[in-house]
Coordinates of C-alpha atoms in Angstrom, one line a residue:
M1 CA -26.8 1.5 -13.0
E2 CA -27.0 4.4 -10.4
N3 CA -26.2 2.0 -7.6
N4 CA -23.0 0.9 -9.4
K5 CA -21.5 4.4 -9.3
F6 CA -18.4 5.1 -7.2
L7 CA -19.1 8.8 -6.7
A8 CA -22.6 8.0 -5.5
L9 CA -21.0 5.9 -2.7
I10 CA -18.8 8.9 -1.7
K11 CA -21.8 11.3 -1.9
D12 CA -23.8 9.0 0.4
G13 CA -20.9 8.9 2.9
I14 CA -20.7 12.7 3.0
L15 CA -24.4 13.3 3.4
E16 CA -25.1 10.6 6.0
N17 CA -22.2 11.8 8.2
W18 CA -22.5 15.5 7.6
E19 CA -21.7 16.5 11.3
R20 CA -19.1 13.8 11.9
P21 CA -15.4 14.4 11.8
A22 CA -13.9 13.3 8.4
L23 CA -10.2 14.2 8.1
T24 CA -7.5 15.2 10.6
D25 CA -3.9 15.9 9.9
Y26 CA -1.8 14.4 12.7
N27 CA -1.7 17.0 15.5
G28 CA -3.4 19.4 13.0
E29 CA -6.9 20.7 12.2
T30 CA -10.0 18.5 11.6
Y31 CA -12.5 18.8 8.8
L32 CA -16.1 17.6 9.4
Y33 CA -17.8 15.9 6.5
K34 CA -19.7 19.2 5.8
D35 CA -16.3 21.0 5.8
F36 CA -14.9 18.4 3.4
A37 CA -17.9 19.0 1.0
R38 CA -17.4 22.7 1.3
K39 CA -13.7 22.5 0.5
I40 CA -14.5 20.4 -2.6
A41 CA -17.1 23.0 -3.7
Q42 CA -14.5 25.8 -3.2
L43 CA -11.9 24.0 -5.3
H44 CA -14.5 23.5 -8.0
I45 CA -14.7 27.3 -8.4
L46 CA -11.0 27.4 -9.0
L47 CA -11.0 24.4 -11.4
N48 CA -13.8 26.3 -13.3
D49 CA -11.6 29.4 -13.5
M50 CA -8.8 27.2 -14.8
E51 CA -11.2 26.0 -17.5
V52 CA -10.6 22.4 -16.7
K53 CA -12.7 20.2 -18.9
Q54 CA -14.1 16.7 -18.5
G55 CA -11.3 14.2 -19.1
D56 CA -8.4 16.7 -18.5
K57 CA -5.6 15.3 -16.4
I58 CA -4.9 16.8 -12.9
A59 CA -1.7 15.5 -11.3
I60 CA -1.2 15.4 -7.5
C61 CA 2.1 14.7 -5.7
G62 CA 2.6 15.2 -2.0
R63 CA 2.6 13.6 1.4
N64 CA -0.7 12.3 2.9
S65 CA -2.9 15.1 4.2
A66 CA -6.5 16.2 4.5
N67 CA -6.0 18.6 1.6
W68 CA -4.6 15.8 -0.6
A69 CA -7.9 14.1 -0.1
V70 CA -9.8 17.3 -0.9
A71 CA -7.9 17.8 -4.2
F72 CA -8.3 14.1 -5.1
F73 CA -12.1 14.0 -4.7
A74 CA -12.6 17.5 -6.1
S75 CA -10.8 16.5 -9.3
L76 CA -12.8 13.3 -9.8
N77 CA -16.1 15.0 -8.9
Y78 CA -15.3 17.7 -11.5
G79 CA -15.0 15.0 -14.2
A80 CA -11.2 15.3 -14.5
V81 CA -8.8 12.4 -14.5
I82 CA -6.6 12.4 -11.3
T83 CA -3.0 11.4 -11.9
T84 CA -1.5 10.2 -8.6
L85 CA 2.3 10.4 -8.1
L86 CA 4.3 9.1 -5.1
H87 CA 6.0 12.0 -3.3
D88 CA 9.1 9.8 -2.9
F89 CA 9.8 10.0 -6.6
S90 CA 12.8 12.1 -7.6
G91 CA 12.3 15.6 -9.1
E92 CA 13.4 14.2 -12.5
S93 CA 10.9 11.3 -12.3
I94 CA 8.1 13.7 -11.3
H95 CA 8.8 15.9 -14.4
T96 CA 8.9 12.9 -16.7
L97 CA 5.6 11.5 -15.3
V98 CA 3.7 14.8 -15.3
N99 CA 4.8 15.4 -18.9
H100 CA 3.9 11.8 -19.9
S101 CA 0.4 12.2 -18.3
E102 CA -0.3 15.5 -20.1
A103 CA -1.5 17.0 -16.9
R104 CA -2.8 20.6 -17.2
V105 CA -2.9 21.2 -13.4
L106 CA -0.4 20.0 -10.8
F107 CA -1.0 19.9 -7.0
V108 CA 2.2 19.7 -4.9
D109 CA 3.1 20.2 -1.3
E110 CA 6.1 22.1 0.0
Y111 CA 8.2 18.9 0.1
V112 CA 7.7 18.2 -3.6
W113 CA 7.7 21.8 -4.6
S114 CA 11.3 22.1 -3.3
K115 CA 12.5 19.4 -5.7
I116 CA 10.7 20.3 -9.0
D117 CA 11.3 23.0 -11.6
P118 CA 8.2 24.5 -13.3
V119 CA 10.2 25.0 -16.5
E120 CA 10.5 21.2 -16.8
V121 CA 6.7 20.8 -17.0
P122 CA 5.8 23.2 -19.8
A123 CA 2.3 21.8 -20.5
V124 CA 1.2 22.4 -16.9
E125 CA -0.8 25.6 -16.9
T126 CA -1.4 25.8 -13.1
I127 CA 0.6 24.7 -10.1
M128 CA -1.1 24.8 -6.7
M129 CA 0.1 24.1 -3.3
I130 CA -1.8 21.3 -1.5
D131 CA -1.0 22.9 1.9
D132 CA -3.2 26.0 1.4
F133 CA -4.4 25.9 -2.3
S134 CA -2.3 28.9 -3.1
V135 CA -1.1 29.4 -6.7
Q136 CA 2.6 29.0 -7.6
K137 CA 2.2 29.3 -11.4
S138 CA -0.8 30.3 -13.5
R139 CA -1.7 31.7 -16.8
S140 CA -5.2 32.8 -15.7
A141 CA -5.9 36.2 -14.3
K142 CA -9.4 35.0 -13.4
L143 CA -8.0 32.2 -11.2
L144 CA -5.6 34.6 -9.4
A145 CA -8.5 36.9 -8.6
S146 CA -10.7 34.1 -7.2
C147 CA -7.8 32.8 -5.2
A148 CA -7.2 36.2 -3.7
D149 CA -10.6 36.1 -2.2
L150 CA -12.1 32.6 -2.3
E151 CA -14.6 33.2 0.5
Q152 CA -16.1 36.1 -1.5
A153 CA -16.3 34.0 -4.7
F154 CA -17.9 31.2 -2.7
K155 CA -20.5 33.6 -1.2
L156 CA -21.4 34.8 -4.7
K157 CA -22.0 31.2 -5.8
Y158 CA -23.9 30.1 -2.6
P159 CA -25.5 33.4 -1.4
N160 CA -27.8 31.5 1.1
G161 CA -25.0 29.3 2.5
F162 CA -23.7 25.9 1.5
G163 CA -25.9 22.9 2.5
K164 CA -26.5 19.2 1.8
E165 CA -28.7 20.1 -1.2
H166 CA -25.6 21.6 -2.9
V167 CA -23.6 18.4 -2.9
K168 CA -23.7 17.1 -6.5
V169 CA -21.5 14.4 -8.1
Y170 CA -20.1 14.0 -11.6
D171 CA -22.1 11.5 -13.6
E172 CA -19.5 8.8 -14.4
S173 CA -19.6 5.9 -16.8
P174 CA -18.2 2.5 -15.6
E175 CA -15.5 2.2 -18.4
E176 CA -14.5 5.9 -18.0
L177 CA -10.9 6.6 -16.9
A178 CA -10.9 7.9 -13.3
V179 CA -7.4 7.5 -12.0
L180 CA -4.0 7.4 -13.7
N181 CA -1.7 5.8 -11.2
Y182 CA 2.0 5.6 -11.8
T183 CA 3.3 2.4 -10.2
S184 CA 6.4 2.2 -8.0
G185 CA 7.9 -0.4 -10.3
T186 CA 9.9 -3.0 -8.3
T187 CA 11.3 -4.6 -11.4
S188 CA 11.1 -1.9 -14.1
N189 CA 10.4 1.8 -14.7
P190 CA 7.1 3.2 -13.6
K191 CA 4.0 2.8 -15.8
G192 CA 0.7 4.7 -15.9
V193 CA -2.0 2.3 -14.9
M194 CA -5.5 3.4 -16.2
I195 CA -8.1 2.7 -13.5
P196 CA -11.7 3.1 -14.6
Y197 CA -14.6 4.0 -12.4
R198 CA -15.9 0.4 -12.3
S199 CA -12.7 -0.6 -10.5
L200 CA -13.0 2.1 -7.9
W201 CA -16.7 1.2 -7.4
S202 CA -16.0 -2.6 -7.3
N203 CA -13.2 -2.3 -4.8
T204 CA -15.1 0.1 -2.5
R205 CA -18.3 -1.9 -2.7
F206 CA -16.4 -5.0 -1.7
A207 CA -14.8 -3.3 1.2
I208 CA -18.2 -1.9 2.4
D209 CA -19.8 -5.4 2.1
M210 CA -17.0 -7.5 3.5
I211 CA -15.5 -5.3 6.2
P212 CA -18.7 -4.8 8.1
F213 CA -16.9 -4.1 11.5
V214 CA -15.7 -0.7 10.2
K215 CA -18.5 1.7 11.1
A216 CA -19.4 5.4 10.8
G217 CA -17.4 7.3 13.4
D218 CA -14.6 4.8 13.7
G219 CA -11.1 6.2 13.6
I220 CA -8.6 5.1 10.9
V221 CA -4.9 5.8 10.9
C222 CA -3.7 6.6 7.3
M223 CA 0.0 5.7 7.1
L224 CA 0.3 4.2 3.6
P225 CA 0.9 6.7 0.8
M226 CA -2.4 7.7 -0.7
A227 CA -0.8 7.8 -4.1
H228 CA -0.6 4.0 -3.8
M229 CA -3.8 2.1 -4.5
Y230 CA -3.7 -0.1 -1.4
G231 CA -3.7 2.8 1.0
L232 CA -6.0 4.9 -1.1
A233 CA -8.7 2.2 -1.5
F234 CA -8.9 1.0 2.1
E235 CA -7.7 3.8 4.3
V236 CA -9.5 6.5 2.3
L237 CA -12.2 5.4 -0.2
L238 CA -13.7 2.9 2.3
S239 CA -13.5 5.3 5.2
I240 CA -15.3 8.2 3.4
A241 CA -18.0 5.8 2.1
K242 CA -18.5 4.5 5.6
G243 CA -18.2 7.9 7.4
C244 CA -15.0 7.1 9.3
H245 CA -12.6 9.7 10.8
I246 CA -9.3 9.5 8.9
H247 CA -6.1 10.6 10.8
Y248 CA -3.3 11.4 8.4
L249 CA 0.3 10.8 9.5
T250 CA 1.7 13.6 7.4
R251 CA 5.4 12.9 7.7
V252 CA 7.2 9.5 7.3
P253 CA 6.0 8.0 10.5
S254 CA 8.4 6.6 13.0
P255 CA 7.4 3.4 14.9
Q256 CA 6.8 5.7 18.0
I257 CA 4.4 8.0 16.1
I258 CA 2.5 5.0 14.7
M259 CA 2.1 3.6 18.2
D260 CA 1.0 7.0 19.6
A261 CA -1.5 7.3 16.8
F262 CA -2.9 3.8 17.4
A263 CA -3.3 4.6 21.1
K264 CA -5.0 7.9 20.4
V265 CA -7.3 6.8 17.5
N266 CA -8.1 3.2 18.6
P267 CA -8.7 2.0 15.0
T268 CA -10.9 -1.0 14.3
L269 CA -9.0 -1.7 11.1
V270 CA -5.3 -1.3 10.5
L271 CA -3.6 -1.6 7.1
A272 CA 0.1 -2.4 7.2
V273 CA 2.9 -3.4 5.0
P274 CA 4.8 -6.5 6.2
L275 CA 7.9 -4.5 7.2
I276 CA 6.1 -2.9 10.1
I277 CA 4.6 -6.1 11.5
E278 CA 7.8 -8.1 10.9
K279 CA 10.0 -5.6 12.8
I280 CA 7.7 -5.6 15.8
V281 CA 7.7 -9.4 16.0
Q282 CA 11.4 -10.0 15.1
T283 CA 12.7 -7.3 17.5
R284 CA 10.3 -7.5 20.4
V285 CA 9.0 -11.1 20.5
F286 CA 11.4 -13.6 18.9
P287 CA 14.4 -12.6 21.1
E288 CA 12.4 -13.3 24.2
F289 CA 11.7 -16.8 23.0
K290 CA 15.4 -17.6 22.8
K291 CA 15.9 -16.9 26.5
Q292 CA 15.5 -19.5 29.2
P293 CA 13.2 -20.8 30.7
V294 CA 10.9 -19.6 27.9
K295 CA 12.8 -21.5 25.3
T296 CA 12.3 -24.9 27.1
L297 CA 8.7 -24.2 28.1
L298 CA 7.7 -23.5 24.5
N299 CA 8.3 -27.2 23.8
I300 CA 5.6 -28.2 26.3
P301 CA 2.1 -27.7 24.8
F302 CA 0.5 -26.6 28.1
F303 CA 3.1 -23.8 28.7
R304 CA 3.3 -22.9 25.0
K305 CA -0.4 -22.1 25.0
K306 CA 0.0 -19.9 28.1
I307 CA 3.0 -18.1 26.8
Y308 CA 1.3 -17.4 23.4
K309 CA -1.8 -16.1 25.2
K310 CA 0.5 -13.7 27.2
V311 CA 2.2 -12.5 24.0
A312 CA -1.1 -12.0 22.2
D313 CA -2.4 -10.0 25.2
K314 CA 0.6 -7.7 25.0
L315 CA 0.8 -7.4 21.2
I316 CA -2.8 -6.6 20.4
P317 CA -3.1 -3.4 22.5
V318 CA -0.1 -2.0 20.6
F319 CA -2.7 -1.3 17.9
G320 CA -5.2 0.4 20.2
N321 CA -8.0 -1.1 22.3
K322 CA -10.7 -1.5 19.6
L323 CA -8.7 -3.5 17.0
V324 CA -10.8 -6.1 15.0
E325 CA -8.3 -6.8 12.2
V326 CA -4.9 -6.0 10.7
V327 CA -4.7 -6.4 7.0
I328 CA -1.2 -6.9 5.6
G329 CA -0.6 -6.3 2.0
G330 CA 1.8 -4.7 -0.5
A331 CA 4.4 -7.5 -0.3
A332 CA 4.7 -11.0 1.0
L333 CA 4.7 -11.6 4.7
N334 CA 7.7 -13.5 6.2
K335 CA 6.5 -17.1 6.6
E336 CA 7.8 -17.7 10.1
V337 CA 6.2 -14.4 11.4
G338 CA 2.9 -15.4 9.7
T339 CA 2.9 -18.8 11.3
F340 CA 3.6 -17.4 14.7
L341 CA 0.9 -14.7 14.4
S342 CA -1.6 -17.5 13.4
D343 CA -0.4 -19.6 16.4
I344 CA -1.1 -16.8 18.9
R345 CA -4.5 -16.1 17.2
F346 CA -3.4 -12.5 16.4
P347 CA -6.3 -11.0 14.3
Y348 CA -4.4 -10.6 11.0
T349 CA -5.0 -11.5 7.4
V350 CA -2.9 -11.1 4.3
G351 CA -4.6 -9.6 1.2
Y352 CA -3.3 -9.7 -2.3
G353 CA -3.6 -7.2 -5.1
M354 CA -1.8 -5.0 -7.5
T355 CA -2.2 -1.4 -8.8
E356 CA -3.5 -2.9 -12.0
C357 CA -6.6 -4.2 -10.1
G358 CA -7.1 -1.0 -8.1
P359 CA -5.9 -3.0 -6.1
L360 CA -7.8 -6.1 -4.8
I361 CA -7.5 -9.6 -6.1
S362 CA -8.0 -11.7 -2.9
Y363 CA -8.8 -11.3 0.8
E364 CA -10.4 -13.3 3.7
F365 CA -11.5 -12.1 7.1
W366 CA -8.8 -13.0 9.7
D367 CA -11.0 -15.6 11.6
T368 CA -11.4 -17.8 8.5
Y369 CA -8.0 -16.9 6.9
K370 CA -5.6 -19.8 6.2
A371 CA -2.1 -19.1 7.4
G372 CA 0.4 -18.7 4.5
S373 CA -2.3 -17.8 2.0
C374 CA -3.5 -14.4 0.8
G375 CA -7.2 -15.1 1.0
R376 CA -9.8 -16.0 -1.7
P377 CA -10.7 -14.2 -4.9
V378 CA -12.9 -11.1 -4.0
D379 CA -16.3 -10.4 -5.4
R380 CA -16.5 -9.7 -9.2
M381 CA -12.9 -11.2 -9.7
E382 CA -11.8 -14.6 -11.0
V383 CA -8.4 -16.1 -10.4
R384 CA -6.7 -18.9 -12.4
I385 CA -3.3 -20.6 -12.1
D386 CA -1.5 -21.1 -15.4
S387 CA -0.4 -24.6 -14.6
S388 CA -1.5 -28.2 -15.4
D389 CA -2.0 -28.9 -11.7
P390 CA -3.1 -25.6 -10.0
E391 CA -3.3 -27.1 -6.5
R392 CA 0.2 -28.5 -6.5
E393 CA 2.3 -27.0 -9.3
A394 CA 3.0 -23.3 -9.1
G395 CA 2.1 -21.3 -12.2
E396 CA 1.5 -17.7 -13.0
I397 CA -1.6 -16.2 -11.3
I398 CA -3.9 -14.7 -13.8
T399 CA -7.1 -12.7 -13.1
K400 CA -10.2 -11.2 -14.7
G401 CA -13.0 -9.1 -13.5
D402 CA -14.4 -5.6 -12.6
N403 CA -11.4 -4.5 -10.7
V404 CA -9.0 -4.8 -13.7
M405 CA -7.4 -1.8 -15.3
L406 CA -8.1 -0.5 -18.9
G407 CA -4.4 -0.8 -19.7
Y408 CA -1.2 1.2 -19.5
Y409 CA -1.4 4.9 -20.6
K410 CA 0.1 5.5 -24.0
N411 CA 1.8 2.1 -23.9
P412 CA 0.0 -0.4 -26.0
E413 CA 3.0 -2.8 -26.1
A414 CA 3.1 -3.1 -22.3
T415 CA -0.7 -3.5 -22.2
K416 CA -0.7 -6.3 -24.8
A417 CA 2.2 -8.1 -23.0
T418 CA 0.2 -8.0 -19.7
F419 CA -3.0 -9.6 -21.0
T420 CA -3.5 -13.1 -22.4
E421 CA -5.2 -13.5 -25.8
D422 CA -8.5 -14.1 -24.1
G423 CA -8.3 -11.1 -21.8
W424 CA -6.9 -12.4 -18.5
L425 CA -4.4 -10.1 -16.7
K426 CA -1.0 -11.7 -16.0
T427 CA 0.0 -10.7 -12.5
G428 CA 3.7 -11.7 -12.8
D429 CA 3.3 -13.7 -9.6
L430 CA 3.5 -17.4 -9.2
G431 CA 1.2 -19.4 -7.0
I432 CA -1.2 -22.2 -6.4
I433 CA -4.9 -22.2 -5.4
D434 CA -6.2 -24.9 -3.0
K435 CA -9.4 -26.9 -3.1
D436 CA -11.1 -24.2 -0.8
N437 CA -10.1 -21.5 -3.3
F438 CA -7.3 -19.9 -1.2
V439 CA -4.5 -18.4 -3.2
F440 CA -0.9 -19.1 -2.1
I441 CA 1.9 -17.0 -3.6
K442 CA 5.2 -18.7 -4.3
G443 CA 7.2 -15.8 -5.6
R444 CA 7.4 -13.5 -8.7
S445 CA 8.0 -15.1 -12.0
K446 CA 10.5 -12.4 -12.8
T447 CA 12.6 -13.2 -9.7
M448 CA 12.3 -17.0 -9.9
I449 CA 15.7 -18.6 -10.5
L450 CA 16.0 -21.9 -12.4
S451 CA 18.6 -24.1 -10.8
G452 CA 21.2 -26.1 -12.8
S453 CA 19.1 -29.3 -12.2
G454 CA 15.9 -27.6 -13.4
Q455 CA 14.4 -26.8 -10.0
N456 CA 12.5 -23.6 -9.4
I457 CA 14.1 -21.5 -6.7
Y458 CA 12.0 -18.7 -5.1
P459 CA 14.6 -16.2 -3.6
E460 CA 11.9 -14.7 -1.3
E461 CA 11.6 -18.0 0.6
I462 CA 15.4 -18.1 1.3
E463 CA 15.4 -14.4 2.2
D464 CA 12.7 -15.2 4.8
F465 CA 15.2 -17.5 6.7
F466 CA 17.9 -14.8 6.6
N467 CA 15.5 -12.0 7.7
N468 CA 14.5 -14.0 10.7
S469 CA 18.0 -13.7 12.1
P470 CA 18.3 -11.0 14.7
Y471 CA 21.7 -10.0 13.0
V472 CA 20.0 -9.3 9.7
A473 CA 18.1 -6.1 8.9
E474 CA 17.4 -7.2 5.3
S475 CA 18.7 -9.5 2.7
L476 CA 18.5 -10.3 -1.0
I477 CA 19.3 -13.5 -2.8
I478 CA 20.9 -13.2 -6.2
E479 CA 22.4 -15.6 -8.8
E480 CA 26.0 -15.4 -9.9
N481 CA 27.5 -17.9 -12.3
G482 CA 24.8 -20.5 -11.4
K483 CA 25.4 -20.1 -7.6
L484 CA 23.2 -18.3 -5.0
I485 CA 24.7 -15.4 -3.1
A486 CA 23.1 -13.6 -0.1
L487 CA 23.5 -9.9 0.0
I488 CA 23.1 -8.9 3.6
Y489 CA 22.5 -5.5 5.3
P490 CA 23.3 -6.2 9.0
D491 CA 21.1 -5.0 11.8
H492 CA 23.5 -2.4 13.2
D493 CA 21.2 -1.4 16.1
Y494 CA 21.1 -5.0 17.3
M495 CA 24.9 -5.4 16.9
K496 CA 25.5 -2.2 18.9
K497 CA 23.0 -3.2 21.6
H498 CA 24.7 -6.5 22.1
D499 CA 28.2 -5.0 21.8
I500 CA 29.1 -7.0 18.7
K501 CA 32.1 -5.5 16.8
E502 CA 32.4 -5.3 13.0
D503 CA 35.4 -7.6 13.2
D504 CA 33.0 -10.4 14.4
Y505 CA 30.5 -9.9 11.6
S506 CA 32.1 -12.3 9.2
A507 CA 32.1 -15.3 11.6
I508 CA 28.5 -14.6 12.7
F509 CA 27.2 -14.6 9.1
V510 CA 29.2 -17.7 8.1
A511 CA 27.5 -19.5 11.1
E512 CA 24.1 -18.1 10.1
M513 CA 24.5 -19.2 6.5
K514 CA 25.5 -22.7 7.5
A515 CA 22.5 -23.0 9.9
I516 CA 20.1 -21.8 7.1
N517 CA 21.6 -24.1 4.5
K518 CA 20.8 -27.0 6.8
R519 CA 17.1 -26.1 6.5
L520 CA 17.2 -25.7 2.7
P521 CA 17.1 -28.4 -0.1
K522 CA 20.5 -28.9 -1.7
Y523 CA 19.6 -27.1 -5.0
S524 CA 18.7 -23.8 -3.2
Q525 CA 21.6 -23.6 -0.8
V526 CA 23.6 -20.3 -0.5
V527 CA 27.3 -20.6 -1.3
N528 CA 28.4 -17.2 -0.1
F529 CA 27.3 -13.8 1.2
R530 CA 28.3 -10.1 0.8
L531 CA 27.7 -7.5 3.4
Q532 CA 26.1 -4.2 2.2
D533 CA 27.1 -0.8 3.5
Q534 CA 23.7 0.6 3.3
E535 CA 20.0 -0.4 3.1
F536 CA 18.8 -1.7 -0.2
E537 CA 17.2 0.8 -2.5
K538 CA 13.4 0.5 -2.3
T539 CA 10.3 1.6 -4.0
P540 CA 7.8 3.8 -2.0
K541 CA 5.9 0.6 -1.3
R542 CA 9.1 -0.6 0.6
S543 CA 9.8 -3.4 -1.8
I544 CA 13.5 -3.8 -2.7
K545 CA 14.4 -2.8 -6.3
R546 CA 15.8 -6.2 -7.1
F547 CA 16.7 -5.3 -10.7
L548 CA 19.4 -3.0 -9.4
Y549 CA 21.3 -5.8 -7.6
Q550 CA 21.0 -8.7 -10.1
K551 CA 24.0 -8.4 -12.3

């Protein structure tokens, strides 16, 4: 079973790329792979002083950084269970989750430290800063002594220096709990997802096998939160296993910082959430198509081809000059944007997964990807549609395989509700699967609205129409008294730029709603709209917290 071990993949990545750069904080210092291994070994001295035992929980909560990765891998490699918390959670949520996880050790950065209170996490024996591994709270005199002179403690342990021969990995079992990941929870409160080693191995193995264009020495821009399985699996685990150079955007990245990073790093693979891609296309590309003579020329196939080629030539270099593929995940991609990207042959694909699968369920390389789908089931995973006609009639997507979680931590009721009697994981998403095995998502079963005439309405599909309007920043379709209402947060930047006054908003959105209704079947037409004063509240994954708005 040695070759089915996740930490063996990580060890190989480190040893084979010993002298290569591994981790860099944006505009900060760089660790080579040998430095990365050394830092893990140093942290092991401290974990030993804290008397951490196999299976103990270590929580980590902070923004992306090289030291976050060090703390993560050091914990796993010590045999501890790493509990990952999103830094965007409130102080109160962090206290609740740390207590729920029974963590003995907590790693935080300055940003998180400023919003938590050590008194509220009484079971935590040690709190360390991710920034420099300094101790903020500890009950161990031995630990404080080691921290005071870590270099000295390290020299005592490795008197002849630290080399490749000293890199050892914890001997994991496939069913053993590795990561306890608290989900962002779009429709409910966060839950602790228990991810075993087999899931980490299976996801990383798939990425190594099926993303062959990512090679040792390639640059990767890490902009998704590492406490989220999507970013962790494919910006970090894959990169370390392959020997890539990860560049962490340590603050919440602005579009300008992201563009600068792409230009500097020239990644071969980019992972993005739909929001980033949609905004680039909706604000930079679509408005140009509405101008003359472009608008007329787009109706003539010969010119449309030429215009699309020009757009693609401009759009691809935005991601650097070595780009092979952009993988979009974390939420559904706007249909019109997806169709347009496919039409211009932009190298994108949409993957599908969930934290409970650590995260992958389906993926397909961009060149063989079917627009509108989210790829085909990945290796070691099966997908079924719970419907009598899976190709035509949407049903719940259920899945089974090596990537699937052990269950929810200390929550047998939620675990039982998530699995079918015969062990399939219920995703909560509705979809179909075509004859070529491509999965198409139609919406979430929890958000589906049943019309008075018994028709299934997927609010996401209507929101797509509204979100394509230049006047709309974001929208949400809700049901009130059997009628559909659009909640709209206007794009104030666009309004300001085009000198549109607030007094004109109402007339504009009435016209937009009428135009959209013409494109919708009768049963899913919107009867009214309400303008929102501020952006919708979102999870760290940038999904709108729908349950807050549905009365």
